Amino acid sequence: MSRLILILGDQLTEQIAALRSADKSHDVVVMSEVADEASYVAHHPKKIAFLFAAMRKFALRLETDGWNISYTKLDDPQNSGSIVGELLRYAEEHNADTVVATEPGEWRLIHALNECPLKVTQLDDERFIASHEEFESWADGRKELRMEWFYRDMRRKTGLLMDGDKPAGDKWNYDHENRKPAPGDIKYSGPMQFTPDETVSEVLELVKERFGQNFGDLHPFWFATDPGQAKRHLTHWIKNGLAKFGDYQDAMLNDEKFLYHSITSQYISAGLLDPLEVCQEVEQAWEDGIAPLNAVEGFIRQIIGWREYIRGIYFLAGPDYTSRNALGHKRVLPHFYWGAETKMRCVSQAVAQTREEAYAHHIQRLMVTGNFALLAGIDPGHVHEWYLAVYADAYEWVEAPNTIGMSQFADGGLVGSKPYVSSGNYIDRMSDYCKSCAYKVKEKTGKDACPFNLLYWHFLDRHRDRFESNQRMRNMYRTWDRMDEERRETVLSDAETWLKKLDAGETV
C-alpha cells in the first residue's frame, strides 16, 4: 500500500525529510493550494503568489524526476479547502492510510495533522542546525536565554567563521560596527528581479481574482520562484551588496527600499535556498576578499544565530505563545497600518513599502512600526497578526517570537532583556524620514512634537513599576526624574491628548 508524502508550501526542497524518507516507486507526493492556508490571515497577495508559483514549479520538477504527484490547485472544483481535507481525499483515491510529513512551522498545522484520522508521522525539519531537543538542552537551567551565547554554540557546531576553537578575527560579534546612519547615496541596484514566466503569470491571475482585495500590491511581481533564480539572486547580492551590508544594515532612506539587504529570508524559509549553504557562500566571500568580516559575521549571525534561536524559542514556549500580553496592552491596531493616512513620515514610509513589496527590513519593523505599537500600547495579538499577514517571509515560527517577544515585549522578557523602545531621536539618526515629516523631531512637547518623543516617556511612566529596576533602563528613568515636575506633566498630558486623537480615528 502506498503512503502519502505531504509537502507544504514552505518545504520546497528535495532535501526535506518527508521526501528523503519516501519511496519514489510506491509513494504519492501530495501538494495542495488550499483556502485555509491562504486565508487564515489576510496574507499579502505577493506572498500568496510567490508560494503558489514556487509550489507549482517544485511539483513539476518532482514529476519530471519520476515522482507520483497529486497536486491540487486553488481553483480545482474538488479542492476541499484544507490540508487535512486534501489528505483524506487523496488517501481514498490512492487507497492509502498513512501520511509522512515534515513537521510544520506553526502549532496550528501541527495540531491539525495530529487530529487527522489518517496515521500521520511528522519528521523533524532537518533544514535547521539545532533540533528541538538540542535547543531545549541548551535552554535548560538558564536564567536568561540570550541569543549571543546560543549563537556562539552554533558557530562552533558549524565551524563557520572559526579559527580552530576561536572566532575569526578574535571577536564573536561585530555588531558595534554595523550601526552606521544612512549614507548620502546607495551604490547598489537592489535585489535581482525576475520577469514572470507562464507559470507565474497564471498564478498572478488567480491571486488577483481571489485575493486582490487583500492589503498589498500584487504588481509588479519580481520574486524568484525556483532554486535557480534564487541562487542567481544570492550571487548577485554577494557580489554587489554584501560588502556594505554590515555598515548600513540599520539605516533607512525614503528613496531606497532595499539598501544593501540580501532579501533572501523568504527564499530560505520556503526551501529555495539552503541556509547553511548560503552562509558558506557568504563566508567564502570574506575568504576571497569580496566582503569585510563585519558584514559577513553580521549576516551569518542573522541566519545561524537569530533565525535558529527564534525557532527554538517558538517551540520551547508552546502553542499559547502568541496570546501572551505581559504589559496588558489593549489598544486596537490603527488604520494607518493598513494604508490610511498618517502624518508620521517614518510610519507611512514603512507601511507604504510593505504594501508595495511585502518587505521591510528589520529596523523598519522593530524600531518604526513595532516601536510605535509598543509605545502606543497596541494589543500585541493585533500586531502579531499584522506582521504575519503583510510580509512575504512571515511564518509563525519566525514571526511570532520576533513580534510577541522582541518587538512587543509581550512575553515578559523571554526573548529580550528590555523593551525595544526609542524616541524620535533614534529614527532621526538612522534615517532621512524626519526631514520630510509633518512633526518636528526636535520638539519634545506641543502639537508639533514628534509622537515618538511624547509616547516614549508616556510608556516609561506607565510601566515604571516593571522596568525601573531593569539595569539597562535605569538611566532612562534617571533622565525622566531629572526633568522638572511641570515638564513631566506637560509631556504626559500632550501624550494623552495625542492618544485620544488616535483612538478617535483622527489623522495623526
Short mmCIF file of C-alpha atoms in Angstrom, two decimals:
data_model
loop_
_atom_site.label_atom_id
_atom_site.label_comp_id
_atom_site.label_asym_id
_atom_site.label_seq_id
_atom_site.Cartn_x
_atom_site.Cartn_y
_atom_site.Cartn_z
CA MET A 1 0.00 0.00 0.00
CA SER A 2 1.33 3.43 -0.94
CA ARG A 3 1.90 6.23 1.54
CA LEU A 4 1.08 9.90 1.09
CA ILE A 5 4.10 12.22 1.35
CA LEU A 6 2.90 15.66 2.35
CA ILE A 7 4.94 18.63 1.14
CA LEU A 8 3.89 22.05 2.40
CA GLY A 9 4.37 25.37 0.66
CA ASP A 10 7.43 26.28 2.74
CA GLN A 11 9.12 22.88 2.28
CA LEU A 12 10.11 23.17 -1.38
CA THR A 13 13.38 21.26 -1.39
CA GLU A 14 14.31 17.74 -2.43
CA GLN A 15 16.18 17.50 0.87
CA ILE A 16 13.07 17.87 3.03
CA ALA A 17 12.83 14.97 5.48
CA ALA A 18 9.50 13.57 4.30
CA LEU A 19 10.68 13.35 0.70
CA ARG A 20 14.02 11.81 1.61
CA SER A 21 12.18 9.09 3.52
CA ALA A 22 9.88 8.31 0.58
CA ASP A 23 9.90 5.52 -1.99
CA LYS A 24 9.62 7.04 -5.44
CA SER A 25 8.22 3.83 -6.93
CA HIS A 26 5.30 3.49 -4.50
CA ASP A 27 4.58 6.65 -2.53
CA VAL A 28 2.45 9.60 -3.66
CA VAL A 29 3.57 13.18 -3.07
CA VAL A 30 0.68 15.43 -2.05
CA MET A 31 0.85 19.20 -2.53
CA SER A 32 -2.15 21.48 -2.23
CA GLU A 33 -3.06 25.12 -2.62
CA VAL A 34 -5.87 25.42 -0.06
CA ALA A 35 -8.06 28.25 1.18
CA ASP A 36 -7.31 27.54 4.84
CA GLU A 37 -3.60 28.24 4.40
CA ALA A 38 -4.11 31.16 2.04
CA SER A 39 -6.58 32.99 4.26
CA TYR A 40 -6.10 32.23 7.97
CA VAL A 41 -4.75 35.77 7.96
CA ALA A 42 -5.17 38.23 5.09
CA HIS A 43 -1.82 37.43 3.51
CA HIS A 44 -0.15 39.92 1.18
CA PRO A 45 -1.02 38.96 -2.43
CA LYS A 46 2.67 38.83 -3.33
CA LYS A 47 3.29 36.24 -0.63
CA ILE A 48 0.45 34.02 -1.86
CA ALA A 49 1.61 34.34 -5.46
CA PHE A 50 5.21 33.57 -4.53
CA LEU A 51 4.28 30.38 -2.69
CA PHE A 52 1.76 29.09 -5.24
CA ALA A 53 4.17 29.70 -8.13
CA ALA A 54 7.09 28.11 -6.29
CA MET A 55 4.90 25.13 -5.31
CA ARG A 56 3.80 24.54 -8.89
CA LYS A 57 7.35 24.67 -10.17
CA PHE A 58 8.57 22.33 -7.45
CA ALA A 59 5.80 19.83 -8.20
CA LEU A 60 6.74 19.89 -11.88
CA ARG A 61 10.41 19.24 -11.05
CA LEU A 62 9.44 16.27 -8.89
CA GLU A 63 7.12 14.89 -11.58
CA THR A 64 9.85 15.25 -14.20
CA ASP A 65 12.15 13.35 -11.86
CA GLY A 66 9.73 10.42 -11.76
CA TRP A 67 7.69 11.11 -8.62
CA ASN A 68 3.96 10.38 -8.49
CA ILE A 69 2.41 13.77 -7.75
CA SER A 70 -1.09 14.59 -6.60
CA TYR A 71 -1.33 18.37 -6.82
CA THR A 72 -4.39 20.47 -6.04
CA LYS A 73 -4.69 23.96 -7.47
CA LEU A 74 -6.71 26.52 -5.56
CA ASP A 75 -9.42 26.70 -8.23
CA ASP A 76 -9.79 22.91 -8.58
CA PRO A 77 -13.56 22.20 -8.18
CA GLN A 78 -12.74 19.22 -5.95
CA ASN A 79 -10.48 21.23 -3.63
CA SER A 80 -11.62 20.59 -0.05
CA GLY A 81 -10.04 23.82 1.21
CA SER A 82 -7.76 22.34 3.87
CA ILE A 83 -4.57 20.29 4.13
CA VAL A 84 -6.29 17.53 6.10
CA GLY A 85 -9.21 17.53 3.68
CA GLU A 86 -6.87 17.01 0.75
CA LEU A 87 -5.02 14.22 2.56
CA LEU A 88 -8.33 12.41 3.16
CA ARG A 89 -9.36 12.88 -0.47
CA TYR A 90 -6.11 11.54 -1.85
CA ALA A 91 -5.98 8.74 0.70
CA GLU A 92 -9.26 7.45 -0.69
CA GLU A 93 -8.10 7.90 -4.28
CA HIS A 94 -4.82 6.03 -3.74
CA ASN A 95 -6.06 3.54 -1.12
CA ALA A 96 -3.61 4.91 1.44
CA ASP A 97 -3.97 5.20 5.19
CA THR A 98 -0.53 6.56 6.12
CA VAL A 99 0.93 10.05 5.76
CA VAL A 100 4.54 11.08 6.16
CA ALA A 101 5.06 14.80 6.75
CA THR A 102 7.84 17.10 7.81
CA GLU A 103 6.88 18.99 10.93
CA PRO A 104 5.17 22.30 10.01
CA GLY A 105 6.44 25.59 11.39
CA GLU A 106 3.16 26.51 13.06
CA TRP A 107 1.41 24.92 16.02
CA ARG A 108 -1.89 25.38 14.17
CA LEU A 109 -0.88 22.94 11.43
CA ILE A 110 0.92 20.58 13.78
CA HIS A 111 -2.32 20.18 15.74
CA ALA A 112 -4.36 19.74 12.54
CA LEU A 113 -2.11 16.88 11.42
CA ASN A 114 -2.20 15.33 14.88
CA GLU A 115 -6.00 15.26 14.70
CA CYS A 116 -6.11 13.84 11.16
CA PRO A 117 -8.00 10.50 11.02
CA LEU A 118 -5.14 9.02 9.00
CA LYS A 119 -1.92 7.80 10.57
CA VAL A 120 0.42 10.79 10.28
CA THR A 121 4.14 10.69 11.07
CA GLN A 122 5.75 14.11 11.47
CA LEU A 123 9.51 14.05 10.92
CA ASP A 124 11.97 16.63 12.22
CA ASP A 125 12.69 19.52 9.88
CA GLU A 126 16.39 18.97 9.33
CA ARG A 127 16.90 22.25 7.48
CA PHE A 128 17.69 23.74 10.88
CA ILE A 129 21.04 23.36 12.60
CA ALA A 130 19.61 22.90 16.09
CA SER A 131 16.93 20.31 16.78
CA HIS A 132 14.18 20.95 19.32
CA GLU A 133 15.97 18.66 21.76
CA GLU A 134 19.26 20.48 21.29
CA PHE A 135 17.71 23.88 21.95
CA GLU A 136 15.79 22.59 24.97
CA SER A 137 19.01 21.14 26.37
CA TRP A 138 20.79 24.47 25.83
CA ALA A 139 17.95 26.40 27.50
CA ASP A 140 17.54 24.05 30.45
CA GLY A 141 18.53 25.69 33.74
CA ARG A 142 19.46 29.08 32.25
CA LYS A 143 18.09 32.19 33.93
CA GLU A 144 18.29 34.14 30.68
CA LEU A 145 18.01 32.71 27.17
CA ARG A 146 20.26 35.20 25.41
CA MET A 147 20.84 34.68 21.72
CA GLU A 148 24.54 35.62 21.83
CA TRP A 149 25.51 32.55 23.84
CA PHE A 150 23.43 30.24 21.67
CA TYR A 151 24.93 31.81 18.54
CA ARG A 152 28.45 31.01 19.70
CA ASP A 153 27.48 27.38 20.11
CA MET A 154 26.11 27.36 16.55
CA ARG A 155 29.37 28.84 15.29
CA ARG A 156 31.29 26.06 17.00
CA LYS A 157 28.91 23.41 15.67
CA THR A 158 29.02 24.59 12.05
CA GLY A 159 32.64 25.78 12.01
CA LEU A 160 31.54 28.98 10.29
CA LEU A 161 33.98 31.87 10.81
CA MET A 162 36.05 29.80 13.22
CA ASP A 163 39.83 29.68 13.55
CA GLY A 164 40.22 26.44 15.42
CA ASP A 165 38.29 26.92 18.64
CA LYS A 166 38.44 30.73 18.38
CA PRO A 167 36.27 33.10 16.33
CA ALA A 168 37.75 34.55 13.18
CA GLY A 169 39.20 37.96 13.94
CA ASP A 170 39.22 37.12 17.67
CA LYS A 171 35.73 38.54 18.15
CA TRP A 172 32.39 36.74 18.08
CA ASN A 173 30.27 39.75 17.25
CA TYR A 174 30.88 42.87 15.15
CA ASP A 175 27.51 44.45 15.75
CA HIS A 176 29.02 47.70 17.06
CA GLU A 177 30.47 48.27 13.57
CA ASN A 178 27.13 47.70 11.86
CA ARG A 179 25.11 50.70 13.03
CA LYS A 180 26.13 53.49 10.68
CA PRO A 181 23.49 56.07 9.74
CA ALA A 182 22.13 56.17 6.23
CA PRO A 183 24.74 57.25 3.65
CA GLY A 184 24.18 60.00 1.12
CA ASP A 185 23.63 57.52 -1.67
CA ILE A 186 23.38 53.75 -2.19
CA LYS A 187 25.69 52.21 -4.77
CA TYR A 188 23.72 49.02 -5.23
CA SER A 189 20.92 48.33 -7.70
CA GLY A 190 18.94 46.21 -5.26
CA PRO A 191 17.75 42.61 -5.44
CA MET A 192 17.75 40.71 -8.71
CA GLN A 193 14.30 40.87 -10.26
CA PHE A 194 12.67 38.23 -12.48
CA THR A 195 10.08 38.63 -15.20
CA PRO A 196 7.05 36.39 -14.60
CA ASP A 197 7.03 33.30 -16.80
CA GLU A 198 3.94 31.37 -17.89
CA THR A 199 3.54 29.57 -14.56
CA VAL A 200 3.95 32.74 -12.53
CA SER A 201 1.60 34.70 -14.81
CA GLU A 202 -1.11 32.07 -14.39
CA VAL A 203 -0.76 32.27 -10.62
CA LEU A 204 -0.85 36.06 -10.67
CA GLU A 205 -4.21 36.00 -12.44
CA LEU A 206 -5.57 33.55 -9.88
CA VAL A 207 -4.31 35.58 -6.94
CA LYS A 208 -5.64 38.81 -8.42
CA GLU A 209 -9.10 37.27 -8.71
CA ARG A 210 -9.19 35.59 -5.30
CA PHE A 211 -7.06 37.87 -3.10
CA GLY A 212 -6.97 41.18 -4.92
CA GLN A 213 -8.82 42.84 -2.03
CA ASN A 214 -6.06 41.98 0.47
CA PHE A 215 -3.68 44.68 1.67
CA GLY A 216 -0.70 44.77 -0.68
CA ASP A 217 0.23 45.42 -4.30
CA LEU A 218 0.41 42.29 -6.45
CA HIS A 219 2.21 44.06 -9.29
CA PRO A 220 4.98 44.48 -10.15
CA PHE A 221 5.91 40.92 -9.19
CA TRP A 222 9.63 40.17 -9.40
CA PHE A 223 10.36 37.40 -6.87
CA ALA A 224 12.45 34.35 -7.66
CA THR A 225 10.20 31.28 -7.73
CA ASP A 226 12.63 28.40 -8.19
CA PRO A 227 16.07 27.46 -6.78
CA GLY A 228 17.94 28.50 -9.92
CA GLN A 229 16.56 32.02 -9.77
CA ALA A 230 17.07 32.22 -6.01
CA LYS A 231 20.73 31.22 -6.37
CA ARG A 232 21.27 33.85 -9.07
CA HIS A 233 19.67 36.38 -6.74
CA LEU A 234 22.04 35.34 -3.92
CA THR A 235 25.11 35.51 -6.18
CA HIS A 236 24.10 38.99 -7.35
CA TRP A 237 23.82 40.22 -3.76
CA ILE A 238 27.07 38.64 -2.58
CA LYS A 239 28.95 40.23 -5.46
CA ASN A 240 27.35 43.68 -5.29
CA GLY A 241 25.66 44.22 -1.92
CA LEU A 242 27.29 42.15 0.81
CA ALA A 243 30.36 44.34 1.32
CA LYS A 244 28.27 47.29 2.57
CA PHE A 245 25.52 45.27 4.22
CA GLY A 246 27.12 45.34 7.65
CA ASP A 247 27.80 49.06 7.76
CA TYR A 248 24.29 50.13 6.79
CA GLN A 249 22.01 47.27 7.85
CA ASP A 250 20.21 49.52 10.35
CA ALA A 251 19.87 52.54 8.05
CA MET A 252 16.63 53.77 6.44
CA LEU A 253 16.09 56.06 3.44
CA ASN A 254 12.94 57.42 1.81
CA ASP A 255 14.02 56.59 -1.71
CA GLU A 256 15.81 53.29 -1.06
CA LYS A 257 13.62 50.32 -0.19
CA PHE A 258 16.35 47.71 -0.03
CA LEU A 259 19.67 49.46 0.67
CA TYR A 260 22.25 46.62 0.90
CA HIS A 261 19.97 43.94 2.35
CA SER A 262 20.04 40.43 0.92
CA ILE A 263 16.25 39.82 0.61
CA THR A 264 16.93 36.08 1.00
CA SER A 265 14.78 35.23 4.02
CA GLN A 266 11.66 34.29 2.05
CA TYR A 267 13.71 32.04 -0.24
CA ILE A 268 15.46 30.33 2.67
CA SER A 269 12.23 29.81 4.61
CA ALA A 270 10.39 28.35 1.61
CA GLY A 271 13.20 25.94 0.76
CA LEU A 272 14.56 27.55 -2.40
CA LEU A 273 17.88 28.22 -0.66
CA ASP A 274 19.64 26.09 1.94
CA PRO A 275 20.54 28.26 4.97
CA LEU A 276 23.87 26.57 5.70
CA GLU A 277 24.93 26.71 2.07
CA VAL A 278 24.03 30.40 1.95
CA CYS A 279 26.23 31.03 5.00
CA GLN A 280 29.08 29.06 3.49
CA GLU A 281 28.93 31.14 0.30
CA VAL A 282 28.93 34.34 2.35
CA GLU A 283 31.89 33.07 4.38
CA GLN A 284 33.70 32.29 1.13
CA ALA A 285 33.17 35.89 0.03
CA TRP A 286 35.13 37.02 3.09
CA GLU A 287 37.88 34.50 2.44
CA ASP A 288 38.07 35.72 -1.16
CA GLY A 289 38.33 39.36 -0.07
CA ILE A 290 34.96 40.34 -1.55
CA ALA A 291 33.42 41.47 1.75
CA PRO A 292 34.76 42.53 5.17
CA LEU A 293 34.36 40.45 8.29
CA ASN A 294 31.85 42.77 9.97
CA ALA A 295 29.42 42.37 7.03
CA VAL A 296 29.88 38.62 6.78
CA GLU A 297 29.63 37.98 10.51
CA GLY A 298 26.56 40.20 10.78
CA PHE A 299 24.76 38.26 8.09
CA ILE A 300 25.76 34.81 9.33
CA ARG A 301 24.64 35.78 12.84
CA GLN A 302 21.17 36.51 11.47
CA ILE A 303 20.96 33.00 9.97
CA ILE A 304 22.64 30.58 12.36
CA GLY A 305 22.20 32.80 15.41
CA TRP A 306 18.97 34.73 15.40
CA ARG A 307 16.97 32.51 12.99
CA GLU A 308 17.84 29.33 14.87
CA TYR A 309 17.35 30.95 18.26
CA ILE A 310 13.94 32.36 17.37
CA ARG A 311 12.74 28.98 16.14
CA GLY A 312 13.95 27.43 19.36
CA ILE A 313 12.01 29.98 21.40
CA TYR A 314 8.80 29.41 19.42
CA PHE A 315 8.72 25.67 20.03
CA LEU A 316 10.05 25.93 23.58
CA ALA A 317 7.34 28.44 24.55
CA GLY A 318 4.50 26.32 23.22
CA PRO A 319 1.25 26.91 21.32
CA ASP A 320 -0.06 29.62 23.67
CA TYR A 321 2.90 31.92 23.00
CA THR A 322 1.03 34.19 20.58
CA SER A 323 -1.61 35.00 23.20
CA ARG A 324 0.89 36.46 25.68
CA ASN A 325 0.40 40.09 26.70
CA ALA A 326 2.70 40.77 29.65
CA LEU A 327 2.21 44.55 29.51
CA GLY A 328 -1.57 44.38 29.25
CA HIS A 329 -1.76 46.45 26.06
CA LYS A 330 -5.28 46.63 24.60
CA ARG A 331 -5.40 49.45 22.04
CA VAL A 332 -6.62 48.39 18.59
CA LEU A 333 -4.27 48.47 15.62
CA PRO A 334 -4.59 51.90 13.94
CA HIS A 335 -5.96 52.05 10.41
CA PHE A 336 -2.74 53.56 9.09
CA TYR A 337 -1.12 50.14 9.41
CA TRP A 338 -3.43 49.19 6.55
CA GLY A 339 -2.60 52.25 4.49
CA ALA A 340 -4.79 55.02 5.95
CA GLU A 341 -3.20 58.45 6.16
CA THR A 342 -0.81 59.34 8.94
CA LYS A 343 1.37 62.41 9.37
CA MET A 344 4.22 60.32 10.82
CA ARG A 345 6.61 60.05 7.90
CA CYS A 346 8.55 57.08 9.24
CA VAL A 347 5.40 55.00 9.77
CA SER A 348 3.79 55.96 6.46
CA GLN A 349 7.01 55.16 4.62
CA ALA A 350 7.42 51.74 6.26
CA VAL A 351 3.77 50.83 5.65
CA ALA A 352 3.85 52.05 2.03
CA GLN A 353 6.95 49.99 1.34
CA THR A 354 5.31 46.99 2.99
CA ARG A 355 2.23 47.41 0.81
CA GLU A 356 4.33 47.68 -2.35
CA GLU A 357 6.95 44.99 -1.74
CA ALA A 358 5.72 42.69 1.08
CA TYR A 359 9.06 43.62 2.61
CA ALA A 360 10.61 45.93 5.17
CA HIS A 361 13.95 45.35 6.81
CA HIS A 362 14.43 44.51 10.47
CA ILE A 363 14.90 48.08 11.76
CA GLN A 364 11.81 49.34 9.93
CA ARG A 365 9.86 46.51 11.55
CA LEU A 366 11.43 46.77 15.00
CA MET A 367 12.09 50.47 15.52
CA VAL A 368 9.35 52.08 13.42
CA THR A 369 6.12 50.05 13.16
CA GLY A 370 6.98 47.84 16.14
CA ASN A 371 8.32 50.66 18.29
CA PHE A 372 5.22 52.75 17.67
CA ALA A 373 2.88 49.85 18.52
CA LEU A 374 4.72 49.20 21.77
CA LEU A 375 4.85 52.86 22.80
CA ALA A 376 1.18 53.38 21.98
CA GLY A 377 0.04 50.24 23.81
CA ILE A 378 -1.34 48.33 20.82
CA ASP A 379 -2.66 44.83 21.57
CA PRO A 380 0.29 42.53 20.69
CA GLY A 381 -2.09 39.96 19.21
CA HIS A 382 -3.17 42.54 16.63
CA VAL A 383 0.44 43.44 15.90
CA HIS A 384 1.34 39.75 15.53
CA GLU A 385 -1.45 39.13 13.03
CA TRP A 386 -0.45 42.20 11.02
CA TYR A 387 3.18 41.14 10.69
CA LEU A 388 2.12 37.59 9.83
CA ALA A 389 -0.16 38.90 7.11
CA VAL A 390 1.88 41.55 5.34
CA TYR A 391 5.39 40.14 4.85
CA ALA A 392 6.46 37.57 2.29
CA ASP A 393 8.91 35.98 4.73
CA ALA A 394 6.42 35.72 7.63
CA TYR A 395 5.82 32.25 9.03
CA GLU A 396 4.62 31.92 12.58
CA TRP A 397 7.70 30.10 13.91
CA VAL A 398 9.87 33.09 12.97
CA GLU A 399 7.38 35.95 13.05
CA ALA A 400 5.75 35.33 16.44
CA PRO A 401 8.89 35.42 18.64
CA ASN A 402 10.15 38.44 16.73
CA THR A 403 6.84 40.24 17.34
CA ILE A 404 5.48 38.91 20.63
CA GLY A 405 8.97 38.69 22.12
CA MET A 406 11.48 41.10 20.69
CA SER A 407 9.22 43.82 19.28
CA GLN A 408 6.34 43.99 21.78
CA PHE A 409 7.89 42.54 24.98
CA ALA A 410 4.61 40.68 25.37
CA ASP A 411 6.40 37.53 26.55
CA GLY A 412 7.66 39.41 29.60
CA GLY A 413 11.34 39.21 28.69
CA LEU A 414 11.82 35.67 27.39
CA VAL A 415 13.43 36.98 24.20
CA GLY A 416 14.64 40.45 25.16
CA SER A 417 16.11 41.73 28.40
CA LYS A 418 14.39 45.09 27.88
CA PRO A 419 11.73 46.61 25.61
CA TYR A 420 12.95 47.94 22.26
CA VAL A 421 11.61 51.47 22.63
CA SER A 422 13.09 54.75 21.48
CA SER A 423 12.17 58.36 20.96
CA GLY A 424 12.27 60.05 17.59
CA ASN A 425 15.98 60.73 18.01
CA TYR A 426 16.93 57.19 17.03
CA ILE A 427 14.83 57.30 13.87
CA ASP A 428 16.28 60.72 13.00
CA ARG A 429 19.83 59.42 13.46
CA MET A 430 19.31 56.30 11.33
CA SER A 431 17.17 57.73 8.52
CA ASP A 432 16.17 60.75 6.47
CA TYR A 433 12.49 60.31 7.33
CA CYS A 434 12.27 63.13 9.84
CA LYS A 435 13.36 65.75 7.33
CA SER A 436 10.10 65.38 5.41
CA CYS A 437 7.80 64.73 8.39
CA ALA A 438 4.89 66.96 9.43
CA TYR A 439 6.08 66.62 13.03
CA LYS A 440 9.31 68.08 14.35
CA VAL A 441 11.65 65.51 15.84
CA LYS A 442 13.44 68.15 17.91
CA GLU A 443 10.19 69.23 19.57
CA LYS A 444 9.57 67.37 22.83
CA THR A 445 6.15 68.85 23.70
CA GLY A 446 3.35 70.68 21.94
CA LYS A 447 1.20 69.95 18.90
CA ASP A 448 4.21 69.72 16.55
CA ALA A 449 6.22 67.37 18.77
CA CYS A 450 7.24 64.03 17.31
CA PRO A 451 4.76 61.45 18.70
CA PHE A 452 7.62 59.07 19.41
CA ASN A 453 9.07 61.65 21.80
CA LEU A 454 5.81 62.02 23.71
CA LEU A 455 4.93 58.32 23.75
CA TYR A 456 8.42 57.25 24.78
CA TRP A 457 8.16 58.95 28.16
CA HIS A 458 4.50 58.03 28.49
CA PHE A 459 5.44 54.35 28.05
CA LEU A 460 8.22 54.56 30.64
CA ASP A 461 5.97 56.35 33.12
CA ARG A 462 3.04 53.94 32.89
CA HIS A 463 5.31 50.86 33.14
CA ARG A 464 7.64 52.23 35.79
CA ASP A 465 6.90 49.53 38.34
CA ARG A 466 8.03 46.87 35.91
CA PHE A 467 11.10 48.50 34.35
CA GLU A 468 12.75 50.99 36.71
CA SER A 469 14.81 48.21 38.34
CA ASN A 470 15.95 46.92 34.94
CA GLN A 471 19.68 47.55 34.78
CA ARG A 472 19.51 48.54 31.11
CA MET A 473 16.74 51.10 31.72
CA ARG A 474 17.83 52.84 34.92
CA ASN A 475 19.48 55.71 33.08
CA MET A 476 16.26 56.41 31.19
CA TYR A 477 14.38 56.78 34.45
CA ARG A 478 17.14 58.95 35.91
CA THR A 479 16.76 61.28 32.93
CA TRP A 480 13.00 61.37 33.39
CA ASP A 481 13.35 62.09 37.10
CA ARG A 482 15.75 64.98 36.44
CA MET A 483 13.07 66.81 34.45
CA ASP A 484 11.13 69.34 36.49
CA GLU A 485 7.65 68.24 37.51
CA GLU A 486 5.86 70.73 35.29
CA ARG A 487 7.68 69.49 32.20
CA ARG A 488 6.89 65.86 33.04
CA GLU A 489 3.23 66.74 33.46
CA THR A 490 3.22 68.55 30.11
CA VAL A 491 4.80 65.57 28.34
CA LEU A 492 2.25 63.15 29.78
CA SER A 493 -0.67 65.48 29.09
CA ASP A 494 0.43 66.01 25.48
CA ALA A 495 0.87 62.26 25.04
CA GLU A 496 -2.63 61.59 26.39
CA THR A 497 -4.09 64.23 24.06
CA TRP A 498 -2.34 62.63 21.09
CA LEU A 499 -3.54 59.14 22.04
CA LYS A 500 -7.12 60.38 22.36
CA LYS A 501 -6.91 61.67 18.79
CA LEU A 502 -5.55 58.29 17.72
CA ASP A 503 -8.41 56.48 19.46
CA ALA A 504 -10.95 58.83 17.89
CA GLY A 505 -9.74 57.91 14.43
CA GLU A 506 -8.36 61.35 13.64
CA THR A 507 -5.44 61.65 11.23
CA VAL A 508 -2.35 61.79 13.43
#
